[in-house]
N, CA, C and O of each residue as an XYZ file, in Angstrom:
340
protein
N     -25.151     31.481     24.708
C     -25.636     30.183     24.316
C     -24.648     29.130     24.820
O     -23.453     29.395     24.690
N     -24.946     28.146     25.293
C     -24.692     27.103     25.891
C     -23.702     26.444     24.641
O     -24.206     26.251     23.534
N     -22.182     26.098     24.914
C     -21.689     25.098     24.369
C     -22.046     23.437     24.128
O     -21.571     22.520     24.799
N     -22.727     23.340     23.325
C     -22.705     21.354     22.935
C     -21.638     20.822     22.000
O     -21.124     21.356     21.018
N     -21.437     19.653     22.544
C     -20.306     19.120     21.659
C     -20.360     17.369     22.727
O     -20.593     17.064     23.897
N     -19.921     16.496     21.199
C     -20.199     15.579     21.677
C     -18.915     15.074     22.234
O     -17.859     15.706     22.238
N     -19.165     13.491     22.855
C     -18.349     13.382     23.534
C     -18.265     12.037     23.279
O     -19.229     11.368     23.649
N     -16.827     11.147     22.428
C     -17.070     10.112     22.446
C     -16.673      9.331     23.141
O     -16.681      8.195     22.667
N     -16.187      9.468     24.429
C     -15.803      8.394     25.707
C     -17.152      8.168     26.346
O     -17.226      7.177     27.073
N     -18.245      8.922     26.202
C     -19.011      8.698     27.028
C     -20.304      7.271     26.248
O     -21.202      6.591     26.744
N     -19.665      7.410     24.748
C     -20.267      6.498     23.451
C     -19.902      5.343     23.930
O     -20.685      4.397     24.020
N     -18.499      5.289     24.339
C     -17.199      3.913     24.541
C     -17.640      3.243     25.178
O     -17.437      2.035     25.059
N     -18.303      3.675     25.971
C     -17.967      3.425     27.746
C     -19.589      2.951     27.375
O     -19.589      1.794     27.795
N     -20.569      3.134     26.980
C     -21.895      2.520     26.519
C     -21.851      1.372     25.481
O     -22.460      0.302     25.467
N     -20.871      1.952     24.534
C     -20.820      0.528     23.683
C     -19.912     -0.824     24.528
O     -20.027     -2.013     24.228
N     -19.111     -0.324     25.514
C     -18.220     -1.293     26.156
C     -19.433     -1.998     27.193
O     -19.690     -3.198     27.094
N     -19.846     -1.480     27.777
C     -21.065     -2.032     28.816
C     -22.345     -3.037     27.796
O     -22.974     -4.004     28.226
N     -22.410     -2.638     26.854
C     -23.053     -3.448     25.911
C     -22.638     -4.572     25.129
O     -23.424     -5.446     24.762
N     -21.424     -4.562     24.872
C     -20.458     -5.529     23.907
C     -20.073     -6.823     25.607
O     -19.597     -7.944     25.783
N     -20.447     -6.112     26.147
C     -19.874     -6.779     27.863
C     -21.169     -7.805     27.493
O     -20.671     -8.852     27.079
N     -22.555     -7.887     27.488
C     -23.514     -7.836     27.374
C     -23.493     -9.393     26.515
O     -23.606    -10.574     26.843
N     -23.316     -8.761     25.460
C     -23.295     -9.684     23.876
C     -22.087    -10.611     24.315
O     -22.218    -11.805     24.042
N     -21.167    -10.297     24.826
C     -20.086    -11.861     25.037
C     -20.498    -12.393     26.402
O     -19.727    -13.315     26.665
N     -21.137    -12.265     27.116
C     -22.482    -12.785     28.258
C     -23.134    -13.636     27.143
O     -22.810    -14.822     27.081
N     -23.543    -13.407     26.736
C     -24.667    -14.781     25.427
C     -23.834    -15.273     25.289
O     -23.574    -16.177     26.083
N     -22.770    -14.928     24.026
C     -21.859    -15.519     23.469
C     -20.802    -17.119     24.553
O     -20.465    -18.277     24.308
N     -20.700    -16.253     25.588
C     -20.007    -17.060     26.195
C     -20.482    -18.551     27.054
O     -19.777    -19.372     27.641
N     -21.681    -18.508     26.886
C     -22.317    -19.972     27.146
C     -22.161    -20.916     26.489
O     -22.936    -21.023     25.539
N     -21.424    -21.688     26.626
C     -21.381    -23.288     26.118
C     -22.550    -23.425     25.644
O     -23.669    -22.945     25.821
N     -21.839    -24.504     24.728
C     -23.119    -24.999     23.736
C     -23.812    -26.280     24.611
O     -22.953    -27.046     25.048
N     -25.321    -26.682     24.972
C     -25.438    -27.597     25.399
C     -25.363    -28.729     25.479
O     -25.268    -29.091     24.306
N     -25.333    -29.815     26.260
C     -25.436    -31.474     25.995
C     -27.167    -31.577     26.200
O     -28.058    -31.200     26.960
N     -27.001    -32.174     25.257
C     -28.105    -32.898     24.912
C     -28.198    -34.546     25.693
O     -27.377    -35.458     25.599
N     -29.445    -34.518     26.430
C     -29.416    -35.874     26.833
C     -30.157    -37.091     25.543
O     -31.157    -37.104     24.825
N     -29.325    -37.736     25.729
C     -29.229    -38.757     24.339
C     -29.798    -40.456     24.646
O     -30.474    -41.272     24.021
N     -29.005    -40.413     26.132
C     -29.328    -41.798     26.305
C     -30.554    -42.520     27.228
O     -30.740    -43.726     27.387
N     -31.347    -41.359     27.796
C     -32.303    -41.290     28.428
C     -33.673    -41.282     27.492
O     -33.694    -40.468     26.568
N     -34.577    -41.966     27.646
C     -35.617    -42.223     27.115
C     -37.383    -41.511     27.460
O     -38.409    -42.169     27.633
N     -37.228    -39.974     27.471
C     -38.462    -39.753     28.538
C     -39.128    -39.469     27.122
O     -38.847    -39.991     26.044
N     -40.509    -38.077     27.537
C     -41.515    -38.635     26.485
C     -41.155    -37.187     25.684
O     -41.403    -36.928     24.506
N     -40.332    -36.116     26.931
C     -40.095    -34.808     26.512
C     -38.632    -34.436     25.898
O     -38.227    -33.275     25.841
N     -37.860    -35.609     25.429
C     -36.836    -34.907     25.114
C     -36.909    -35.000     23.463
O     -36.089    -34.285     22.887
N     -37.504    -35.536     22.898
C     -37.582    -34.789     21.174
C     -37.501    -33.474     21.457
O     -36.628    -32.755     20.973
N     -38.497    -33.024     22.344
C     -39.180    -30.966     22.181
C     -38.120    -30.997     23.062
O     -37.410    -30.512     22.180
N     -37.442    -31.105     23.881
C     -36.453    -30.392     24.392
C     -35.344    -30.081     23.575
O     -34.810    -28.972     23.592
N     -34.873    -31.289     22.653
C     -33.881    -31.087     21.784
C     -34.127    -30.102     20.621
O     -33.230    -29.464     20.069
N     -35.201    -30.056     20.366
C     -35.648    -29.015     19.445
C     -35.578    -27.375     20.046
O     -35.003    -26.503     19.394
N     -36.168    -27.120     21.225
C     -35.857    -26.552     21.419
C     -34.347    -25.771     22.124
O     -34.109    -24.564     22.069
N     -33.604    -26.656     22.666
C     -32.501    -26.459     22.640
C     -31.603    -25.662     21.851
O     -30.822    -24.720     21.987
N     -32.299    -26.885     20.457
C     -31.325    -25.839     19.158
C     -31.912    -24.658     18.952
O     -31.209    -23.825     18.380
N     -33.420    -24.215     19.368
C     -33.791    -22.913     19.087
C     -33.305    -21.841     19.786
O     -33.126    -20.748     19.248
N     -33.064    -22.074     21.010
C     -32.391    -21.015     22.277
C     -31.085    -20.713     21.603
O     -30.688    -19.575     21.353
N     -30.158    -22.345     21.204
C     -29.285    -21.817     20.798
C     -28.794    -20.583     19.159
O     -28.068    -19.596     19.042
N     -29.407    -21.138     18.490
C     -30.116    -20.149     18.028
C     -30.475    -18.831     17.953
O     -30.204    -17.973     17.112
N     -31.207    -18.792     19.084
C     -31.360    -17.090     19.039
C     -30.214    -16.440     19.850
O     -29.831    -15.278     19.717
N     -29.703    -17.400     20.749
C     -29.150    -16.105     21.301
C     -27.800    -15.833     20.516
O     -27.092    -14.840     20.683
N     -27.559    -16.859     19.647
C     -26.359    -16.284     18.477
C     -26.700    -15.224     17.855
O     -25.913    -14.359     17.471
N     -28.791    -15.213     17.605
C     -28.960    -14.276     16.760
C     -29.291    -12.550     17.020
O     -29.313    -11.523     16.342
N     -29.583    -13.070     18.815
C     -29.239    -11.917     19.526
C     -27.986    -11.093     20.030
O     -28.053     -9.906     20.346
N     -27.046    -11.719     20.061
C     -25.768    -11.437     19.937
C     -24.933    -10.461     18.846
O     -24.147     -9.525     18.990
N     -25.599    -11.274     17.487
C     -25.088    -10.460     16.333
C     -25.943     -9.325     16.308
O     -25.324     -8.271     16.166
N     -27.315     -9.205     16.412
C     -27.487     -7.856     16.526
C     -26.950     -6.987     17.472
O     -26.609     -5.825     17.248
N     -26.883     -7.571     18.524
C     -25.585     -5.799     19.529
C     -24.878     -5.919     19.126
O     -24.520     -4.743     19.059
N     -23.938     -6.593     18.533
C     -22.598     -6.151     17.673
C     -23.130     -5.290     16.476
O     -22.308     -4.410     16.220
N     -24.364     -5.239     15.554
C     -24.395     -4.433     14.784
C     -24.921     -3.058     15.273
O     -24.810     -2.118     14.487
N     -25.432     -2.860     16.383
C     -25.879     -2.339     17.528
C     -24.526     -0.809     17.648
O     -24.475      0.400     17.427
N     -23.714     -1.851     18.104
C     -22.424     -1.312     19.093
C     -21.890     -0.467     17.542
O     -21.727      0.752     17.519
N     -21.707     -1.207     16.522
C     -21.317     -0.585     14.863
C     -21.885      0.819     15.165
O     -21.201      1.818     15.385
N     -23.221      0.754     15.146
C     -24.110      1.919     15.161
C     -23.489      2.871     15.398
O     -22.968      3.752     14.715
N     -23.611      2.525     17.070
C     -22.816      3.425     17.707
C     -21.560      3.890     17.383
O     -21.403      5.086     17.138
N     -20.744      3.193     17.351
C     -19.591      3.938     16.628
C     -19.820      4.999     15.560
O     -19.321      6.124     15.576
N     -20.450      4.616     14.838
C     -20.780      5.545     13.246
C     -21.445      6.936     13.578
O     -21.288      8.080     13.152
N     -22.128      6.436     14.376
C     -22.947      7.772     15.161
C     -21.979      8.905     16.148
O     -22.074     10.127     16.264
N     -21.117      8.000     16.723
C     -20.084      9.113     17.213
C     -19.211      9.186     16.335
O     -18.377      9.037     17.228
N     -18.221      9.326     14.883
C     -17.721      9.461     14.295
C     -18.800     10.545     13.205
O     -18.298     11.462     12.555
N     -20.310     10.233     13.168
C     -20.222     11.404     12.265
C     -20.348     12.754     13.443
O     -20.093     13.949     13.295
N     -20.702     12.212     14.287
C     -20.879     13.454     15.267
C     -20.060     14.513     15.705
O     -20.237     15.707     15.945
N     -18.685     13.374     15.755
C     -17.227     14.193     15.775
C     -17.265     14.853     14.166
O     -17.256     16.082     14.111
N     -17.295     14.319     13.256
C     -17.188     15.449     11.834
C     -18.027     16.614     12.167
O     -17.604     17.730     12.469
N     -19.298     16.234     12.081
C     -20.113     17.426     12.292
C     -19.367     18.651     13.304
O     -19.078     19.795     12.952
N     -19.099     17.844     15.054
C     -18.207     19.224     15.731
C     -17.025     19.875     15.014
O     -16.864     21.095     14.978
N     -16.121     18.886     14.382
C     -14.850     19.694     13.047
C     -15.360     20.510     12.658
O     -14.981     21.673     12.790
N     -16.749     20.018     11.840
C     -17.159     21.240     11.036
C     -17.373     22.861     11.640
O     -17.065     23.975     11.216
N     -18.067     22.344     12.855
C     -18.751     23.593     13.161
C     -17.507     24.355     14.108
O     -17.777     25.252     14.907
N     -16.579     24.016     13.957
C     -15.773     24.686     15.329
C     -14.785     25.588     14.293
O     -13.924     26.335     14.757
């Protein structure tokens, strides 16, 4: 029978490519808002503005709870191999 056993560099190295990911959002400046210009579309632009900004804070915090996952998942995985070895 075939040896399995997990492996958590190969977890790292997925949660690192992902957390890479989430500070990609994170790292966008917050926008300027044009203020002193008078067109017919910038109410809904400003609105939406704050919504983009918005989500992608709120997309962000989920791969960080994401990347958690992962960790937890290779930590019980490593118990489980303790156990069984």
């Amino acid at each position: 029978m075939a040896k399995i056993q997990s492996d958590a560099s190969v977890a790292s190295t997925c949660a690192t490519a992902i957390q890479s990911g989430a500070s990609g959002i994170t790292a966008v400046g917050a926008p300027t808002k044009d203020s002193n210009s008078d067109y017919s579309g910038n109410s809904d632009a400003s609105t939406y503005i704050d919504g983009e900004a918005s989500s992608s804070s709120q997309i962000a915090e989920k791969i960080n709870e994401f990347i958690a996952l992962i960790h937890s998942t290779v930590n019980e995985f490593e118990a489980i191999d303790q156990k069984i070895s």
